[in-house]
Short mmCIF file of C-alpha atoms and ligand atoms in Angstrom, two decimals:
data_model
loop_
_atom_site.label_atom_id
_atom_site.label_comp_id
_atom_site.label_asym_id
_atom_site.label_seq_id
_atom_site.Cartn_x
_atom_site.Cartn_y
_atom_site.Cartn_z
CA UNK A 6 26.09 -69.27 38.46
CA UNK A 7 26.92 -70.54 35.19
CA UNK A 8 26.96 -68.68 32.19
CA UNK A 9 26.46 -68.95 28.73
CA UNK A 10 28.39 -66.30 26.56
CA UNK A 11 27.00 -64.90 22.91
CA UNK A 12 29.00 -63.26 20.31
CA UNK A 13 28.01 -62.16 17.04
CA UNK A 14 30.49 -60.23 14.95
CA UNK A 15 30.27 -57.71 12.53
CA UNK A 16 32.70 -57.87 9.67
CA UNK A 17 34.08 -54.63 7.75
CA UNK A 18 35.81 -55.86 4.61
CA UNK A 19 38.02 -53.37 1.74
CA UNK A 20 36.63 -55.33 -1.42
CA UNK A 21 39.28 -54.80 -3.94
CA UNK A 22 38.08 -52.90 -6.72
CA UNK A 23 40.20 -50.35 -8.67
CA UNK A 24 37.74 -47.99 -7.89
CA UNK A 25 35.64 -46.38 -5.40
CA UNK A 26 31.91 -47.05 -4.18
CA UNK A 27 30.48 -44.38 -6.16
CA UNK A 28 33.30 -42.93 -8.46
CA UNK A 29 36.39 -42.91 -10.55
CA UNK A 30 38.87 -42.39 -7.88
CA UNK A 31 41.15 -45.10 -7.27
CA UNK A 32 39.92 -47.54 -3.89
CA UNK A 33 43.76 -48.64 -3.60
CA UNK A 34 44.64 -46.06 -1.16
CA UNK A 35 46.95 -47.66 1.48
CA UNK A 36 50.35 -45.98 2.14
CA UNK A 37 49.05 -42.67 -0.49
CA UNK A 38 49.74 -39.02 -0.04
CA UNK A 39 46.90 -37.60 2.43
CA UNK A 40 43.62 -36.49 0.31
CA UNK A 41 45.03 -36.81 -3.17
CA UNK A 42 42.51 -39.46 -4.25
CA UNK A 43 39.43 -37.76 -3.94
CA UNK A 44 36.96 -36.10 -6.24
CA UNK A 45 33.32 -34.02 -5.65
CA UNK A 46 31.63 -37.21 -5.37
CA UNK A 47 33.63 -38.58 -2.56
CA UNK A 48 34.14 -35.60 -1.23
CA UNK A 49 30.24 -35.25 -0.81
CA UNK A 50 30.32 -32.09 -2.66
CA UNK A 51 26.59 -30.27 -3.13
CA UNK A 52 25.56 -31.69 -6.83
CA UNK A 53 27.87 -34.33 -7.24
CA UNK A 54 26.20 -37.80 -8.19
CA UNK A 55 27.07 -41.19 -7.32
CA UNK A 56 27.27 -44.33 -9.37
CA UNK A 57 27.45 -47.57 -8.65
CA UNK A 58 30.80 -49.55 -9.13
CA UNK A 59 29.38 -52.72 -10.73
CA UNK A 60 32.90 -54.76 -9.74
CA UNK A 61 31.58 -54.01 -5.89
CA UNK A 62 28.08 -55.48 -6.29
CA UNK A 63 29.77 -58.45 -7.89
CA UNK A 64 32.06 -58.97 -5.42
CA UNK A 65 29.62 -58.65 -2.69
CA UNK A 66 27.02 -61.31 -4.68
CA UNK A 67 30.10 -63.79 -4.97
CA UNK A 68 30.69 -63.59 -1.49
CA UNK A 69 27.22 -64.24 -0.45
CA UNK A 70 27.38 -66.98 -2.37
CA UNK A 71 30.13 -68.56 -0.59
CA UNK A 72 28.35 -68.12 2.69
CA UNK A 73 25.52 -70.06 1.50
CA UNK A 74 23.28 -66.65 1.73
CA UNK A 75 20.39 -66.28 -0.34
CA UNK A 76 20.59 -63.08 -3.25
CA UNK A 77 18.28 -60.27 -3.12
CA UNK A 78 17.05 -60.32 -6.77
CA UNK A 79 15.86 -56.90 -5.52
CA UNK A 80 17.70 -54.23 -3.32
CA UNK A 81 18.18 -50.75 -2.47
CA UNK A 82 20.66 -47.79 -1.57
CA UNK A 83 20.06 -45.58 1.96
CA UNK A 84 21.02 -43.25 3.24
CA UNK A 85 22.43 -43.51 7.11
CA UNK A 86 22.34 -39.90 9.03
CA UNK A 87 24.99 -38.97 10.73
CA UNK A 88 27.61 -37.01 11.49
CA UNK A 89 31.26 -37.40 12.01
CA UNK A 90 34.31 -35.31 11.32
CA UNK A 91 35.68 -37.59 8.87
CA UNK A 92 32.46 -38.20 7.06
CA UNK A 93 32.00 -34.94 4.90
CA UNK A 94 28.50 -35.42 3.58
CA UNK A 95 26.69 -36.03 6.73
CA UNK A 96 25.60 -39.15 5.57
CA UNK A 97 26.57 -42.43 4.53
CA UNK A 98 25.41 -44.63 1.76
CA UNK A 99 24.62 -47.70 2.74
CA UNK A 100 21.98 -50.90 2.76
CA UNK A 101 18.85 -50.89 5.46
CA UNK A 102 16.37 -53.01 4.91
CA UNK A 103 16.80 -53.91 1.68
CA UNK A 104 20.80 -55.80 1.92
CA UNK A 105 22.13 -57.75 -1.07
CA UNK A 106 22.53 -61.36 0.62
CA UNK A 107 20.94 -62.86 3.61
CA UNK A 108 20.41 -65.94 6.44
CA UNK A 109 23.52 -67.91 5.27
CA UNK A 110 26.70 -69.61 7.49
CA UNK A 111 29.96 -70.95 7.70
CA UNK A 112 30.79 -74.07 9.20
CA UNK A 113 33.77 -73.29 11.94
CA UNK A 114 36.04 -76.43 13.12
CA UNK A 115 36.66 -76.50 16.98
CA UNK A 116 38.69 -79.06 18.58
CA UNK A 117 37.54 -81.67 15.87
CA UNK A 118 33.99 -80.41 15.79
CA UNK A 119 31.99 -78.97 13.05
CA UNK A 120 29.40 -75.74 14.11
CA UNK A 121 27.33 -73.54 11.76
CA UNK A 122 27.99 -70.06 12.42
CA UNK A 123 24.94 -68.39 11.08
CA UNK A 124 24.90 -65.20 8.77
CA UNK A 125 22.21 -62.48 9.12
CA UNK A 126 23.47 -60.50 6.16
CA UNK A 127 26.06 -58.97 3.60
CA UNK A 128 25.37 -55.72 2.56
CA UNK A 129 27.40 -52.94 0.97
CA UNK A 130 28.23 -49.58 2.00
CA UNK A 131 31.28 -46.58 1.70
CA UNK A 132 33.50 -46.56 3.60
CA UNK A 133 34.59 -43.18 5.41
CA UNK A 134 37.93 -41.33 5.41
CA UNK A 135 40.04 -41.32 8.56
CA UNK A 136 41.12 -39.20 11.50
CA UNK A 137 44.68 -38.44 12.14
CA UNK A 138 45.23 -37.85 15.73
CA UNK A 139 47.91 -35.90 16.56
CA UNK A 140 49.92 -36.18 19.95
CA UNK A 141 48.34 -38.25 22.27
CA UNK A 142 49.64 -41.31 21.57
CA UNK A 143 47.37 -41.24 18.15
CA UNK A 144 44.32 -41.71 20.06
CA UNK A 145 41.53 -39.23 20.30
CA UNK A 146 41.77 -38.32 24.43
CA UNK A 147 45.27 -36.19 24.78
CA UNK A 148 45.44 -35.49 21.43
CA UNK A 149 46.40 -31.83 20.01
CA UNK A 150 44.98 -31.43 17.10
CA UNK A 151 43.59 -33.85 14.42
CA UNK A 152 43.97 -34.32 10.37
CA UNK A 153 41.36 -36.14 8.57
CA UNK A 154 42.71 -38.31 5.08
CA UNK A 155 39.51 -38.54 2.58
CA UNK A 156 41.63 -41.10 0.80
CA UNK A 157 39.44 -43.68 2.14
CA UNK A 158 36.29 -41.70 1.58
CA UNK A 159 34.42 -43.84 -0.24
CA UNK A 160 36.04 -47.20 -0.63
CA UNK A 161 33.58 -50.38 -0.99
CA UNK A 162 33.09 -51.95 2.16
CA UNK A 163 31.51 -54.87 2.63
CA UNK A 164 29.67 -55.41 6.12
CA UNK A 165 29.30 -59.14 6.93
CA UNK A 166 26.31 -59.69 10.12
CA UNK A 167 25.95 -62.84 12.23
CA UNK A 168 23.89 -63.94 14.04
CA UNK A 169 24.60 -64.36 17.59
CA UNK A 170 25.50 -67.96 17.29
CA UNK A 171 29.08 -67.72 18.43
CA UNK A 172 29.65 -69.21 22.21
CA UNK A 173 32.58 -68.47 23.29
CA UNK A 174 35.98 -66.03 22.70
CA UNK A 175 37.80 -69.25 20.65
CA UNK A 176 35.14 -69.90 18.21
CA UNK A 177 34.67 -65.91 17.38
CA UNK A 178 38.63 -65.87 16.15
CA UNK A 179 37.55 -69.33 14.53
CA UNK A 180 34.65 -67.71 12.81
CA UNK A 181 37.17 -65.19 11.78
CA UNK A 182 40.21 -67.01 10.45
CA UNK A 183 37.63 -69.22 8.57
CA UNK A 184 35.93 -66.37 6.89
CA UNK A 185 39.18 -64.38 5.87
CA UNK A 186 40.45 -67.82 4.39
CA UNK A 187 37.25 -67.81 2.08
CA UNK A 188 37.49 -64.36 1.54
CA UNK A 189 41.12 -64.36 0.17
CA UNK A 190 39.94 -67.30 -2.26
CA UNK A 191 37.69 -65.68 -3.40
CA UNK A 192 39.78 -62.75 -4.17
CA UNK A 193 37.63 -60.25 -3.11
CA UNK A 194 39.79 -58.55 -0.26
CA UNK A 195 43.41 -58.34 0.63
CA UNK A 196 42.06 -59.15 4.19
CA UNK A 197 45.05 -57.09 5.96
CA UNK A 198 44.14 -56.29 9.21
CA UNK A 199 46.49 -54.05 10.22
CA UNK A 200 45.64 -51.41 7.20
CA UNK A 201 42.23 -51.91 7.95
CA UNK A 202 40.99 -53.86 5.16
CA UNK A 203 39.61 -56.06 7.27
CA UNK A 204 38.09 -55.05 10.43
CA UNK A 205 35.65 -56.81 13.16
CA UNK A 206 33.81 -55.26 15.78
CA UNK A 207 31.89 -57.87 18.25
CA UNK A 208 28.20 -58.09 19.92
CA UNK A 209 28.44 -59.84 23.57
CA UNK A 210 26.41 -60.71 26.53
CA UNK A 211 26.13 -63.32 28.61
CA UNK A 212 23.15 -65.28 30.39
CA UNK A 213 22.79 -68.06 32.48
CA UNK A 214 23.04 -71.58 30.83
CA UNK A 215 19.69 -72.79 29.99
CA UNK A 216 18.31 -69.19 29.74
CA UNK A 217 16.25 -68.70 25.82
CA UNK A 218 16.15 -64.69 26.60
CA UNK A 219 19.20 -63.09 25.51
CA UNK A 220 21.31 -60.57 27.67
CA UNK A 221 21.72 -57.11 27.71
CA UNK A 222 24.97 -56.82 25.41
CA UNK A 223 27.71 -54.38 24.50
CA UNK A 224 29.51 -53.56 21.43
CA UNK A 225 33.34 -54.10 21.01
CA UNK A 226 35.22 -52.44 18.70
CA UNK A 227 39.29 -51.88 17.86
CA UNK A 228 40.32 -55.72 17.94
CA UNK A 229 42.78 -55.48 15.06
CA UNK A 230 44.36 -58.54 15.14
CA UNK A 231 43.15 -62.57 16.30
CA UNK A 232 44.47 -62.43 18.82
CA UNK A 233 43.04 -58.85 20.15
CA UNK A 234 39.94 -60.50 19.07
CA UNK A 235 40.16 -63.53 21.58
CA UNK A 236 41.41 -61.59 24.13
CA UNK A 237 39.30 -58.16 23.96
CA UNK A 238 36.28 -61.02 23.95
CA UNK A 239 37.55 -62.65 27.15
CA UNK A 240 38.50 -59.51 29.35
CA UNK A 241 34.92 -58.70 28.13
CA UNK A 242 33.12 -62.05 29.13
CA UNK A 243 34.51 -61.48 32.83
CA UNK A 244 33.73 -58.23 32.94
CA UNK A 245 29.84 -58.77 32.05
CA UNK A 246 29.96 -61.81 34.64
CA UNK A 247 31.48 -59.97 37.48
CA UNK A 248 28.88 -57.04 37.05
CA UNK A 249 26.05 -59.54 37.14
CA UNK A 250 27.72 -61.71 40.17
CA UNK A 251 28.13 -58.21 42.22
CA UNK A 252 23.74 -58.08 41.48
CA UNK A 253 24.98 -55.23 39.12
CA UNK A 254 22.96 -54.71 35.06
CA UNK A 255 25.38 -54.47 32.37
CA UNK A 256 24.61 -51.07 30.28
CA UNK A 257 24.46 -51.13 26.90
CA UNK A 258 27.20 -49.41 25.39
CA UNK A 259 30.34 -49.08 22.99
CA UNK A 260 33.67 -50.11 24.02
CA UNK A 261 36.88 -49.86 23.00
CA UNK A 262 39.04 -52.49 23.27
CA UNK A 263 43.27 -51.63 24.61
CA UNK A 264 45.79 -53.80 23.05
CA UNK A 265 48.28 -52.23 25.04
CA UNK A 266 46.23 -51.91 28.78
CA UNK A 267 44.61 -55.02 27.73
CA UNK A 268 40.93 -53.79 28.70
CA UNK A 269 38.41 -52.37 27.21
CA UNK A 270 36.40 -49.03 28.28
CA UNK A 271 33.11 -46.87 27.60
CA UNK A 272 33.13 -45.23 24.42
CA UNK A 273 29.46 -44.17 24.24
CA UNK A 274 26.45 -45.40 24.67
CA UNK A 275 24.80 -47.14 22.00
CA UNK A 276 23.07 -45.51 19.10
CA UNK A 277 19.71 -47.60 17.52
CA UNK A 278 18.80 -47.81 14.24
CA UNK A 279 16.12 -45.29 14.04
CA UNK A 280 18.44 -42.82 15.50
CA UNK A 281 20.03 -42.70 11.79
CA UNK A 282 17.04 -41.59 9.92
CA UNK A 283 17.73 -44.00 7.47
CA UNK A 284 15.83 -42.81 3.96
CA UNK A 285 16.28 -44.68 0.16
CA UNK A 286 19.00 -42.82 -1.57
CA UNK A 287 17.22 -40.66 -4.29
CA UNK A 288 20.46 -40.24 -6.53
CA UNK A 289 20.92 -44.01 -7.28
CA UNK A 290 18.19 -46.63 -8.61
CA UNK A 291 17.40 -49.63 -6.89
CA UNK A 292 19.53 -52.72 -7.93
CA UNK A 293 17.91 -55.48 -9.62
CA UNK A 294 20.18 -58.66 -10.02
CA UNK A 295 19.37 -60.76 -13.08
CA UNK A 296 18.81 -64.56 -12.17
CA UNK A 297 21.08 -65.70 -14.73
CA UNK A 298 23.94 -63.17 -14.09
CA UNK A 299 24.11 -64.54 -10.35
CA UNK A 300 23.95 -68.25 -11.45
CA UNK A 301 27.37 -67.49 -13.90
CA UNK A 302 28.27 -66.06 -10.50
CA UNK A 303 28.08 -69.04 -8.42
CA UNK A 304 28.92 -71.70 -11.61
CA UNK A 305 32.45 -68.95 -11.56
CA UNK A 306 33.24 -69.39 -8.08
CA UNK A 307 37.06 -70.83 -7.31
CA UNK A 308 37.76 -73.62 -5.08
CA UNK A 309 36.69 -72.23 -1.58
CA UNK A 310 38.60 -73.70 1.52
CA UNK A 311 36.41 -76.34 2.59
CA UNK A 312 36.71 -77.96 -0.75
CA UNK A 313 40.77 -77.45 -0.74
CA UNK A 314 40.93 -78.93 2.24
CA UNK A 315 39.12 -82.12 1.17
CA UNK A 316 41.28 -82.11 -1.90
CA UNK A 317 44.36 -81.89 0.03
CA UNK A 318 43.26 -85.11 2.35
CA UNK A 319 42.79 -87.26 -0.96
CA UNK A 320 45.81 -85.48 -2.94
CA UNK A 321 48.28 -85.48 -0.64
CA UNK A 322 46.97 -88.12 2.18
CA UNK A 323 47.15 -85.34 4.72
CA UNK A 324 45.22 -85.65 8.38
CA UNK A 325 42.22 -83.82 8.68
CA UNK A 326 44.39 -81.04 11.03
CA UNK A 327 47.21 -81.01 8.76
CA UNK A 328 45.35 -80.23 5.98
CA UNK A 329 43.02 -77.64 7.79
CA UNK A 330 45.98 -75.80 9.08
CA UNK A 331 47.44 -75.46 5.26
CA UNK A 332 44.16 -74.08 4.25
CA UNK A 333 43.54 -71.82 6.80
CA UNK A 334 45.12 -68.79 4.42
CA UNK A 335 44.87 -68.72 0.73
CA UNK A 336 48.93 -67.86 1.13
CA UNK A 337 49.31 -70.91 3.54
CA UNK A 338 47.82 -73.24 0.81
CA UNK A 339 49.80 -71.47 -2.22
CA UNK A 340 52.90 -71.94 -0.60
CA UNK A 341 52.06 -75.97 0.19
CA UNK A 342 51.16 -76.48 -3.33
CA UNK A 343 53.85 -74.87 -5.06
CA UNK A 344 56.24 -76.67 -3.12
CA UNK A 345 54.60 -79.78 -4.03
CA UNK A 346 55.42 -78.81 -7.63
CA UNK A 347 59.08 -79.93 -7.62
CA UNK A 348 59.20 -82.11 -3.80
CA UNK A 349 57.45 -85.11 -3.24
CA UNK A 350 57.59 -85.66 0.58
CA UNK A 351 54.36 -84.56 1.75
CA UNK A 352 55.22 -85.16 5.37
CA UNK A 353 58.60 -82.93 4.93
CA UNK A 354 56.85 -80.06 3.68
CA UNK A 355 53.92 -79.90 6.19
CA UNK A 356 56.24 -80.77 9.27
CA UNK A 357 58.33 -77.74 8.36
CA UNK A 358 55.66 -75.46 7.71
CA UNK A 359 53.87 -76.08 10.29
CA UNK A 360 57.18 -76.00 12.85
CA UNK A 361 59.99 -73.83 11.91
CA UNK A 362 58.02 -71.77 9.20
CA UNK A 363 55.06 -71.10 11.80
CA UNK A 364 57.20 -70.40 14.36
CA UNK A 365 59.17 -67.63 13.19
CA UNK A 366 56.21 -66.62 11.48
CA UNK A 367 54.19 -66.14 15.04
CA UNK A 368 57.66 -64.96 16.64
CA UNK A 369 58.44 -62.18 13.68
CA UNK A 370 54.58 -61.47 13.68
CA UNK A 371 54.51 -61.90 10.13
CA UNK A 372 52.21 -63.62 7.51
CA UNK A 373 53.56 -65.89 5.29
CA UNK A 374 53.03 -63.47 1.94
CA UNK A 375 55.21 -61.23 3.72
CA UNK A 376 58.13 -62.87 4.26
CA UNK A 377 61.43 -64.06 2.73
CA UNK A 378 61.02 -67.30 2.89
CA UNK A 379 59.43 -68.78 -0.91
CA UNK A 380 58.40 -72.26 -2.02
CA UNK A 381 62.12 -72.52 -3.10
CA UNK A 382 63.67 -72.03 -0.44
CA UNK A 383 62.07 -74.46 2.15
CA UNK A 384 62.23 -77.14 -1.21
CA UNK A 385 66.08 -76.20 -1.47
CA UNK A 386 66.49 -76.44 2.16
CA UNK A 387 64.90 -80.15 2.30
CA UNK A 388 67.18 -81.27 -0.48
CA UNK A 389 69.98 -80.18 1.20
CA UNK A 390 69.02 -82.48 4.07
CA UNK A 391 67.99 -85.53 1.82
CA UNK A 392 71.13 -85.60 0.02
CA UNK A 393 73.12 -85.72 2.67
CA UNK A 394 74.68 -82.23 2.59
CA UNK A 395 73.61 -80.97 5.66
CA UNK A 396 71.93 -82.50 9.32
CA UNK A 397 68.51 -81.95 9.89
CA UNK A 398 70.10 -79.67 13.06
CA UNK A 399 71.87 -77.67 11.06
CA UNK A 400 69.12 -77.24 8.62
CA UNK A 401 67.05 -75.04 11.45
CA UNK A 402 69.86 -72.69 11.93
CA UNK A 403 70.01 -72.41 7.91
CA UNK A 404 66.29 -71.89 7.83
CA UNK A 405 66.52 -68.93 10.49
CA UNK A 406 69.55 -67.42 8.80
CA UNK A 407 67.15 -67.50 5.25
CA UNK A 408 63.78 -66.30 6.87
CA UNK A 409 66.18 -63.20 8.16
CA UNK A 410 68.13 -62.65 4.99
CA UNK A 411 66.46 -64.47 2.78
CA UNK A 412 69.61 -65.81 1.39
CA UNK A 413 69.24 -69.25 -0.55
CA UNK A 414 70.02 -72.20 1.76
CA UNK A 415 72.72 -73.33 -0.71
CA UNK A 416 74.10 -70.15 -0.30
CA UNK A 417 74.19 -69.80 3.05
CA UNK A 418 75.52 -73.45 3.58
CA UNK A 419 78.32 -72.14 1.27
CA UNK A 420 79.34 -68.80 2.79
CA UNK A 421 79.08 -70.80 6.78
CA UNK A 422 80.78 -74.00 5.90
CA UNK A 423 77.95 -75.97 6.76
CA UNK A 424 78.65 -79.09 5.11
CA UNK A 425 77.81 -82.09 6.78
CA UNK A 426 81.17 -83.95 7.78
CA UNK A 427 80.44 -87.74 6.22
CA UNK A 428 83.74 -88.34 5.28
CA UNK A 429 84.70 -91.51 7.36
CA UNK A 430 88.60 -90.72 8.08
CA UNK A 431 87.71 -87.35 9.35
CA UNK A 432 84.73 -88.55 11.60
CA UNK A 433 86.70 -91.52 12.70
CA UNK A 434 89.65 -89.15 14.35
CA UNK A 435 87.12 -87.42 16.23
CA UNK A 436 85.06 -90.54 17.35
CA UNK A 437 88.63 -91.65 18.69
CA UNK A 438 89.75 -89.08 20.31
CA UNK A 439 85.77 -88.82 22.28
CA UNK A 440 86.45 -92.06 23.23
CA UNK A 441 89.85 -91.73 24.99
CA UNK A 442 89.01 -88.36 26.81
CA UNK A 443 85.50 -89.91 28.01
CA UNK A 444 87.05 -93.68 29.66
CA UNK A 445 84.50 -93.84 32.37
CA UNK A 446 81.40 -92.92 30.57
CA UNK A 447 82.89 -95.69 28.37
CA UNK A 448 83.11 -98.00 30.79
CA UNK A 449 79.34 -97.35 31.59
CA UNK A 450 78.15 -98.62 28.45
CA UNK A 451 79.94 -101.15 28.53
CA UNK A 452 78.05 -102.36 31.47
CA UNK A 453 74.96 -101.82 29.46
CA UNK A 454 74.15 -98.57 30.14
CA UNK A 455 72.65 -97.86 26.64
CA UNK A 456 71.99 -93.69 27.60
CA UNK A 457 76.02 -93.47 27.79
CA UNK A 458 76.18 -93.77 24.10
CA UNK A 459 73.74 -90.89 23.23
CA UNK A 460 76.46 -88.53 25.90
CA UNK A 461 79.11 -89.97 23.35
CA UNK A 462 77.37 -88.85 20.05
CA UNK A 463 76.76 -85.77 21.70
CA UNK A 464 80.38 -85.09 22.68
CA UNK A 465 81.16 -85.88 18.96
CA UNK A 466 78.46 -83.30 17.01
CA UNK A 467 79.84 -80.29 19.99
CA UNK A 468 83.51 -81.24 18.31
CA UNK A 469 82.37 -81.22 15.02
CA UNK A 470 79.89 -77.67 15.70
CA UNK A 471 76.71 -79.77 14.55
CA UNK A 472 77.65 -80.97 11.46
CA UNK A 473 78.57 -84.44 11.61
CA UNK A 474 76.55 -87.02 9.70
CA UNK A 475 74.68 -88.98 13.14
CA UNK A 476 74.16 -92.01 11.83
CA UNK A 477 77.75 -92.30 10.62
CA UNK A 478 78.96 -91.10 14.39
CA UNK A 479 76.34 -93.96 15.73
CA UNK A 480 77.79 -96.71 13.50
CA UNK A 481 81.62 -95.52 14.19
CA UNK A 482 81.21 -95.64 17.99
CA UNK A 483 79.54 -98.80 18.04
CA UNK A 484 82.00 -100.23 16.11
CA UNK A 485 84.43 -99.61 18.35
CA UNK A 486 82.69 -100.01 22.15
ZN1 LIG B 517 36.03 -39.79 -5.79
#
């Protein structure tokens, strides 16, 4: 039978205030001593009283704004019931029925295509601290003991909904990339997903194409990277369509999804809404958004990726997939533009970016904000190549030495002896003496065997280690065959 697959994702996003949720303490928590930034109110102690962090609610607006969702000019605190060791009060604050923004989308490019991705909500919550398993490979099951960090305790987070309009493993990391690019313009997250700042979980079923009625689906959670994602979603897919195939009903459950087994297995069963006891929070007062305050909002919004992109096609003459792979990161589309500021080949910069600088990129599994290589280096680099200095050959084995050391090219060209040999008396020597070890393959081109001559240039650049000019090898050796 064929089947039809259905995704929706949920999105957990770190907004990046200075402060927490509900207090003073400081939300930037990554990499800090265990439990030092904590207080009563994050802590859940009995008495302690929450406010609202005003920055959150803003950031949360703005970004429902960007996903063309509509803003709740009237919403409300709960409070979810339940317990977990790392969740002191027993309860979490967060939005039911009443969420902040709703029914928006993003439009996701696939193989050329547009498709709306539709939104279901944005709403804001706390997010809780964290469990540190000890032994057992950090995971739960084998474990010894555990710690838990209340650092996190607290932190915005911002829960982005679809709906389940996402068909197939592909579009889902699609959906994703897209939405982290629009959340790093907007500034609202720093979208890390291996700190957790960013974190998806994902809805699937499947049902046979044609069918309206949607399958029984499970959740997936622990895909911390786009690639998990894509992969955690396809070992899923074929799992759901090998349990229906064998006349088998898939169960509605949790899973957890193995980067290193690559599968994913039962975590529990799934919990429903009413199983929370959800109830308004009684400490805080609804929120009531002022028409006028969200329109400054939305007049305040920065250029947004689908606009950039545009931009980038008129500005710089780029190809629709040129310019949607240099805006597919707010750091991808900084680094373009600033080496625009003092380079003028457009073609140069995005051919390198997108070869040698994505390469080493996906190879070091690095983004581009986190590694050596700056705007000035990859401008220096192409300069060296324009004016002659060095071949374009060499220039790849100078751009790996820099995105290891990040060393200047200039420098490293220096300390290597890189130069490009264009002097003609040197060059001509060489050319000579290629030509009387190599008589017969001579000879051949001669006869008109035109491939002879590349074995001849060839023979010259392993002489010279690379760094003879070519087209001054090409001109000497024709001269003289
Ligand atoms: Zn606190």
């Amino acid at each position: 039978m064929e089947y039809e697959v259905v995704i929706g994702l949920e999105i957990h996003v770190e907004l990046l205030t200075e402060s927490k949720m509900f207090c003073g303490c400081s939300a930037r928590t990554f990499g800090e001593k265990p439990n030092t930034l904590t207080c009563p109110v994050c802590l859940g102690m009995p008495g302690s009283l929450p406010v609202i962090n005003e920055k959150a609610i803003e950031y949360t607006v703005k970004t429902g704004l960007a996903l063309n969702c509509n803003i709740a000019p009237f919403s409300q605190f709960h409070r979810k019931n339940y317990f977990y060791p790392d969740m002191v009060k027993n309860y979490q604050i967060s939005q039911y029925d009443l969420p902040l923004c709703t029914n928006g989308y993003i439009e996701v490019e696939m193989d050329g295509h547009s498709r709306r991705v539709g939104i279901t909500r944005v709403h804001l919550e706390e997010d809780t601290g964290k469990l540190v398993h000890v032994g057992g490979a950090g995971r739960i099951a084998g474990a010894e003991y555990s710690l838990v960090d209340f650092n996190r305790s607290g932190v915005p987070l911002m829960e982005i909904v679809t709906k389940p309009d996402i068909r197939s493993p592909d579009e889902a990391k699609a959906f994703l990339q897209k939405l982290k690019s629009i959340l790093e313009h907007l500034e609202v997250s720093d979208c890390n997903m291996e700190q957790g700042s960013l974190r998806c979980d994902a809805n699937v079923s499947i049902r046979p194409v044609g069918s309206k009625e949607l399958g029984i689906k499970t959740e997936v959670k622990n895909m911390n990277s786009f690639k998990a994602l894509q992969r955690a979603l396809a070992y899923e897919v074929e799992r759901q369509k090998e349990i229906l195939e064998q006349g088998g009903v898939v169960e509605q459950e949790t899973r957890h999804w193995d980067d290193v087994k690559n599968v994913t297995t039962s975590l529990r069963t799934k919990e429903y809404a009413h199983d929370y006891r959800y109830f308004p929070e009684p400490d805080l007062v609804p929120i009531e958004l002022d028409r006028e305050w969200i329109e400054s909002l939305r007049v305040s919004l920065p250029e947004l990726p689908d606009a950039r992109k545009k931009r980038f096609q008129e500005q710089y003459a780029l190809s629709s997939s040129d310019a949607s792979f240099l805006t597919s990161s707010k750091a991808l589309g900084d680094f373009f533009e600033e080496c625009m500021k003092s380079y003028s080949d457009v073609k140069k910069v995005s051919n390198w970016m997108m070869g040698e600088l994505l390469y080493h990129l996906n190879a070091a599994n690095m983004e581009i904000d986190e590694c050596a290589v700056t705007p000035k280096h990859l401008v220096q680099l192409l300069k060296l190549i324009d004016d002659g200095t060095i071949s374009g050959k060499i220039a790849k084995a100078v751009f790996e030495e820099m995105f290891e050391t990040g060393k200047l090219p200039q420098i490293i060209v220096e300390e290597k002896g890189l130069t490009q040999i264009t002097d003609e008396e040197e060059l001509t020597r060489i050319v000579e003496l290629v030509l009387e070890e190599n008589p017969g393959v001579v000879e051949d081109y001669r006869k008109g065997r035109e491939r002879a001559l590349g074995f001849l240039v060839g023979q010259v650049m392993r002489l010279t280690k690379g760094r003879a000019n070519p087209q001054l090898v090409n001109k000497l050796l024709r001269e003289r065959l």
